[in-house]
Short mmCIF file of C-alpha atoms in Angstrom, two decimals:
data_model
loop_
_atom_site.label_atom_id
_atom_site.label_comp_id
_atom_site.label_asym_id
_atom_site.label_seq_id
_atom_site.Cartn_x
_atom_site.Cartn_y
_atom_site.Cartn_z
CA MET N 78 6.60 24.14 13.73
CA PHE N 79 7.05 24.32 17.48
CA ARG N 80 10.73 24.80 16.99
CA THR N 81 10.35 27.56 14.42
CA SER N 82 8.08 29.59 16.61
CA LEU N 83 10.43 29.36 19.55
CA PHE N 84 13.36 30.32 17.43
CA SER N 85 11.67 33.38 16.08
CA SER N 86 10.82 34.58 19.56
CA VAL N 87 14.43 34.07 20.57
CA ARG N 88 15.59 36.15 17.64
CA VAL N 89 13.34 39.00 18.68
CA LEU N 90 14.64 38.75 22.22
CA SER N 91 18.25 38.84 21.17
CA ARG N 92 17.73 42.27 19.67
CA ALA N 93 15.98 43.74 22.65
CA ALA N 94 17.27 41.96 25.72
CA PRO N 95 20.67 41.79 27.38
CA SER N 96 22.66 38.81 26.17
CA SER N 97 22.73 37.14 29.57
CA LEU N 98 18.97 36.84 29.55
CA VAL N 99 19.00 35.46 26.04
CA SER N 100 21.63 32.86 26.76
CA SER N 101 19.87 31.73 29.91
CA ARG N 102 16.65 31.34 27.97
CA LEU N 103 18.45 29.44 25.29
CA THR N 104 20.00 27.15 27.83
CA ALA N 105 16.64 26.61 29.43
CA TYR N 106 15.22 25.43 26.11
CA ARG N 107 18.40 23.53 25.31
CA PHE N 108 18.74 25.29 22.01
CA LEU N 109 21.83 26.30 20.19
CA SER N 110 23.66 28.90 22.26
CA THR N 111 23.98 32.35 20.77
CA GLU N 112 27.71 31.86 20.81
CA THR N 113 27.63 28.62 18.84
CA ARG N 114 25.12 30.08 16.43
CA SER N 115 27.24 33.12 15.67
CA LYS N 116 30.35 30.92 15.36
CA LEU N 117 28.56 28.77 12.81
CA GLU N 118 27.23 31.80 10.98
CA GLN N 119 30.78 33.03 10.58
CA ALA N 120 32.09 29.60 9.68
CA VAL N 121 29.67 28.99 6.81
CA LYS N 122 30.53 32.37 5.31
CA ALA N 123 34.28 32.25 5.87
CA ASN N 124 34.95 30.26 2.71
CA PRO N 125 33.20 29.90 -0.65
CA VAL N 126 32.62 26.21 0.03
CA VAL N 127 32.18 24.90 3.54
CA LEU N 128 31.70 21.19 4.19
CA PHE N 129 30.71 19.66 7.50
CA MET N 130 31.66 16.01 7.38
CA LYS N 131 32.61 12.95 9.35
CA GLY N 132 36.37 12.63 9.23
CA THR N 133 38.65 14.57 6.92
CA PRO N 134 38.84 14.71 3.10
CA ALA N 135 41.93 12.51 3.28
CA GLU N 136 40.28 10.09 5.69
CA PRO N 137 36.49 10.27 5.56
CA GLN N 138 34.80 8.27 8.32
CA CYS N 139 31.53 7.72 6.52
CA GLY N 140 30.55 6.76 2.98
CA PHE N 141 28.23 9.71 2.55
CA SER N 142 30.95 12.17 3.54
CA ARG N 143 33.36 10.39 1.23
CA ALA N 144 30.92 10.71 -1.68
CA VAL N 145 30.56 14.46 -1.16
CA VAL N 146 34.33 14.94 -0.92
CA GLN N 147 34.75 13.00 -4.17
CA ILE N 148 32.08 15.00 -5.97
CA LEU N 149 33.60 18.34 -4.93
CA ASP N 150 37.01 17.04 -5.92
CA MET N 151 35.71 15.89 -9.29
CA HIS N 152 34.49 19.40 -10.00
CA GLY N 153 37.93 20.74 -9.20
CA VAL N 154 36.96 22.81 -6.17
CA PRO N 155 40.32 24.28 -5.15
CA SER N 156 41.41 23.54 -1.61
CA GLU N 157 41.95 27.22 -0.81
CA LYS N 158 38.27 27.87 -1.53
CA MET N 159 37.04 25.05 0.64
CA GLN N 160 36.98 24.55 4.38
CA THR N 161 35.98 21.26 5.91
CA TYR N 162 34.98 20.59 9.50
CA ASN N 163 35.17 17.19 11.10
CA VAL N 164 32.06 16.92 13.26
CA LEU N 165 33.38 13.76 14.92
CA ALA N 166 36.14 15.83 16.49
CA ASP N 167 33.68 18.22 18.12
CA PRO N 168 30.43 17.01 19.72
CA GLU N 169 29.13 20.57 20.06
CA LEU N 170 29.66 21.16 16.37
CA ARG N 171 28.06 17.83 15.53
CA SER N 172 24.80 18.64 17.26
CA GLY N 173 25.05 22.38 16.62
CA ILE N 174 25.30 22.19 12.85
CA LYS N 175 22.22 19.97 12.61
CA GLU N 176 20.20 22.52 14.47
CA PHE N 177 21.77 25.49 12.72
CA SER N 178 21.00 24.13 9.26
CA GLU N 179 17.76 22.50 10.39
CA TRP N 180 19.06 19.41 8.67
CA PRO N 181 19.24 16.10 10.53
CA THR N 182 22.27 14.51 8.92
CA VAL N 183 25.94 15.04 8.09
CA PRO N 184 27.56 15.77 5.56
CA GLN N 185 26.28 19.28 4.87
CA VAL N 186 27.50 21.61 2.16
CA TYR N 187 27.38 25.40 2.15
CA VAL N 188 28.27 27.57 -0.84
CA ASN N 189 28.83 31.26 -0.10
CA GLY N 190 26.95 30.95 3.17
CA GLU N 191 23.90 29.28 1.61
CA PHE N 192 22.95 25.76 2.61
CA VAL N 193 22.99 23.54 -0.49
CA GLY N 194 22.17 20.14 0.97
CA GLY N 195 23.51 16.79 2.05
CA CYS N 196 24.80 13.80 0.13
CA ASP N 197 21.59 12.91 -1.76
CA ILE N 198 21.15 16.46 -3.00
CA LEU N 199 24.80 16.83 -3.98
CA ILE N 200 24.68 13.60 -5.98
CA GLY N 201 21.46 14.66 -7.67
CA MET N 202 22.85 18.09 -8.52
CA HIS N 203 26.06 16.54 -9.77
CA GLN N 204 24.13 14.26 -12.12
CA SER N 205 21.85 16.99 -13.42
CA GLY N 206 24.68 19.49 -13.93
CA GLU N 207 23.20 21.94 -11.43
CA LEU N 208 26.19 21.62 -9.14
CA GLU N 209 28.63 22.70 -11.81
CA THR N 210 26.45 25.71 -12.61
CA LEU N 211 26.14 26.59 -8.94
CA LEU N 212 29.91 26.40 -8.39
CA GLU N 213 30.58 28.41 -11.54
CA ASN N 214 28.03 31.08 -10.71
CA ASN N 215 29.50 31.43 -7.24
CA GLY N 216 33.01 31.85 -8.62
CA VAL N 217 34.25 28.63 -7.00
CA ILE N 218 35.36 27.07 -10.29
CA PRO N 219 36.03 28.82 -13.61
CA LYS N 220 33.41 28.66 -16.33
CA ILE N 221 34.38 26.41 -19.19
CA GLU N 222 33.62 27.95 -22.55
CA VAL N 223 32.76 25.25 -25.03
CA SER N 224 33.66 26.55 -28.48
CA PRO N 225 31.90 24.99 -31.46
CA GLU N 226 35.28 24.01 -32.95
CA ALA N 227 36.33 22.14 -29.84
CA GLU N 228 33.15 20.16 -30.00
CA GLN N 229 33.62 19.33 -33.67
CA SER N 230 37.23 18.33 -33.30
CA SER N 231 36.52 15.99 -30.44
CA PRO N 232 37.14 12.37 -31.29
CA VAL N 233 34.22 10.52 -32.77
CA ASN N 234 32.45 8.49 -30.17
CA ASP N 235 32.69 4.90 -31.29
CA LYS N 236 30.11 3.68 -28.86
CA VAL N 237 26.96 2.56 -30.59
CA ALA N 238 23.71 3.60 -29.03
CA ALA N 239 21.66 0.63 -27.94
CA MET L 570 14.89 1.34 19.59
CA PRO L 571 15.17 0.30 15.96
CA ILE L 572 12.88 1.81 13.40
CA ASP L 573 10.92 -0.49 11.13
CA THR L 574 9.75 0.15 7.60
CA ILE L 575 6.11 0.06 8.67
CA ALA L 576 6.63 2.92 11.08
CA LEU L 577 8.30 4.94 8.35
CA GLU L 578 5.58 4.16 5.86
CA LYS L 579 2.86 5.15 8.31
CA ALA L 580 4.56 8.41 9.20
CA ILE L 581 4.90 9.36 5.55
CA LYS L 582 1.41 8.32 4.45
CA ARG L 583 -0.17 10.09 7.40
CA ALA L 584 1.38 13.39 6.33
CA ILE L 585 1.28 13.59 2.54
CA PRO L 586 -0.44 11.95 -0.45
CA VAL L 587 1.76 9.14 -1.70
CA THR L 588 1.73 7.88 -5.29
CA HIS L 589 4.64 5.53 -4.86
CA LEU L 590 6.90 4.62 -1.98
CA GLU L 591 9.89 2.34 -1.73
CA ILE L 592 11.63 1.86 1.56
CA GLU L 593 14.85 -0.05 1.56
CA ASP L 594 16.44 -1.17 4.78
CA GLN L 595 20.15 -0.86 4.14
CA SER L 596 21.21 -1.76 7.64
CA SER L 597 21.16 -5.57 7.24
CA GLY L 598 18.33 -5.69 9.72
CA CYS L 599 19.41 -3.51 12.62
CA GLY L 600 17.12 -0.71 11.49
CA ASP L 601 19.48 2.23 11.54
CA SER L 602 19.93 2.88 7.84
CA TYR L 603 17.24 3.48 5.26
CA ALA L 604 16.92 4.66 1.70
CA ILE L 605 13.55 5.76 0.39
CA VAL L 606 12.08 6.65 -2.97
CA LEU L 607 9.02 8.80 -2.53
CA VAL L 608 6.65 10.01 -5.22
CA SER L 609 4.06 12.54 -4.15
CA GLU L 610 1.96 15.37 -5.53
CA ALA L 611 3.03 17.32 -2.46
CA PHE L 612 6.41 17.91 -4.10
CA GLN L 613 4.93 19.82 -7.00
CA GLY L 614 6.62 23.19 -7.43
CA LYS L 615 9.17 22.55 -4.68
CA THR L 616 12.95 22.44 -5.03
CA THR L 617 14.80 19.26 -4.08
CA LEU L 618 16.06 20.99 -0.96
CA ALA L 619 12.52 21.97 0.05
CA ARG L 620 11.27 18.42 -0.60
CA HIS L 621 14.02 16.90 1.49
CA ARG L 622 13.37 19.38 4.27
CA MET L 623 9.72 18.39 4.18
CA VAL L 624 10.54 14.68 4.47
CA ASN L 625 13.16 15.37 7.14
CA GLU L 626 10.55 17.24 9.13
CA LEU L 627 7.87 14.59 8.90
CA LEU L 628 10.32 11.82 9.79
CA LYS L 629 12.16 13.94 12.34
CA ASP L 630 11.77 11.52 15.24
CA GLN L 631 12.73 8.48 13.18
CA ILE L 632 15.73 10.06 11.48
CA ALA L 633 17.08 11.16 14.85
CA GLN L 634 17.39 7.48 15.78
CA MET L 635 19.07 6.36 12.57
CA HIS L 636 22.63 6.41 11.47
CA ALA L 637 21.89 7.02 7.81
CA PHE L 638 18.91 8.17 5.83
CA SER L 639 18.85 8.69 2.11
CA GLN L 640 15.95 9.95 0.01
CA LYS L 641 14.88 10.46 -3.56
CA THR L 642 11.85 12.63 -4.08
CA TYR L 643 9.79 12.94 -7.25
CA THR L 644 6.48 14.35 -8.37
CA PRO L 645 4.24 11.77 -10.14
CA LYS L 646 5.08 13.40 -13.47
CA GLN L 647 8.85 13.29 -12.86
CA TYR L 648 8.60 9.69 -11.79
CA GLU L 649 6.70 8.72 -14.94
CA GLU L 650 9.36 10.38 -17.06
CA LEU L 651 12.06 8.59 -15.11
CA GLN L 652 10.35 5.23 -15.60
CA ALA L 653 9.93 5.91 -19.32
CA LYS L 654 13.61 6.76 -19.64
CA GLY L 655 14.70 3.70 -17.72
CA SER L 656 12.65 1.26 -19.78
CA SER L 657 13.37 2.66 -23.24
#
């Protein structure tokens, strides 16, 4: 609550006051610098899907980051629509993104500039089908039309329900 | 300073009504990795993101000292349904 109130006063200041004053105030409170904040604002909007993670998709450095990479991959998120940032390569980014998103952990996923969540939320949304809908509605992946014929012609499931 | 499950439990129960709480230490004892299952009326009408933000906020100091923190959040009704599904 303390943090929110300070942030809102900073926002008001940034409109009215010269930037030098704002940045010195921000430094004094050890908050995210205006520069970092605007960089992050641009970064989360620069691509349809933006992932802040530990390591890279090819070499994740943390199981939670790996899980998120795998989930996005499973949904066929094309690489040209996704940008990943390795927070381990940039200490400023690592602390900055936590504050920017007001989220204490990494990985973090943004879709069209909106914060979606971390690993737990992505897994939950994957299981419930919400993630697919979200990615489809945001034009990240194409919608799959399920025609009644396709459903009927699908092979009979030989598994027996318990 | 490692976090213990009692500190986490206290911090949660102090802040919101708790129907059910499981805290699992996944760190093999060093206290830097936890997974929780939390059932509370306080989650009623809130999205998963809002629930997680709420828990993140009330465990802010503890999470800052951990390496990993994982949470599942349910309303009492959701949790009942989940239990029913699991046992059928």
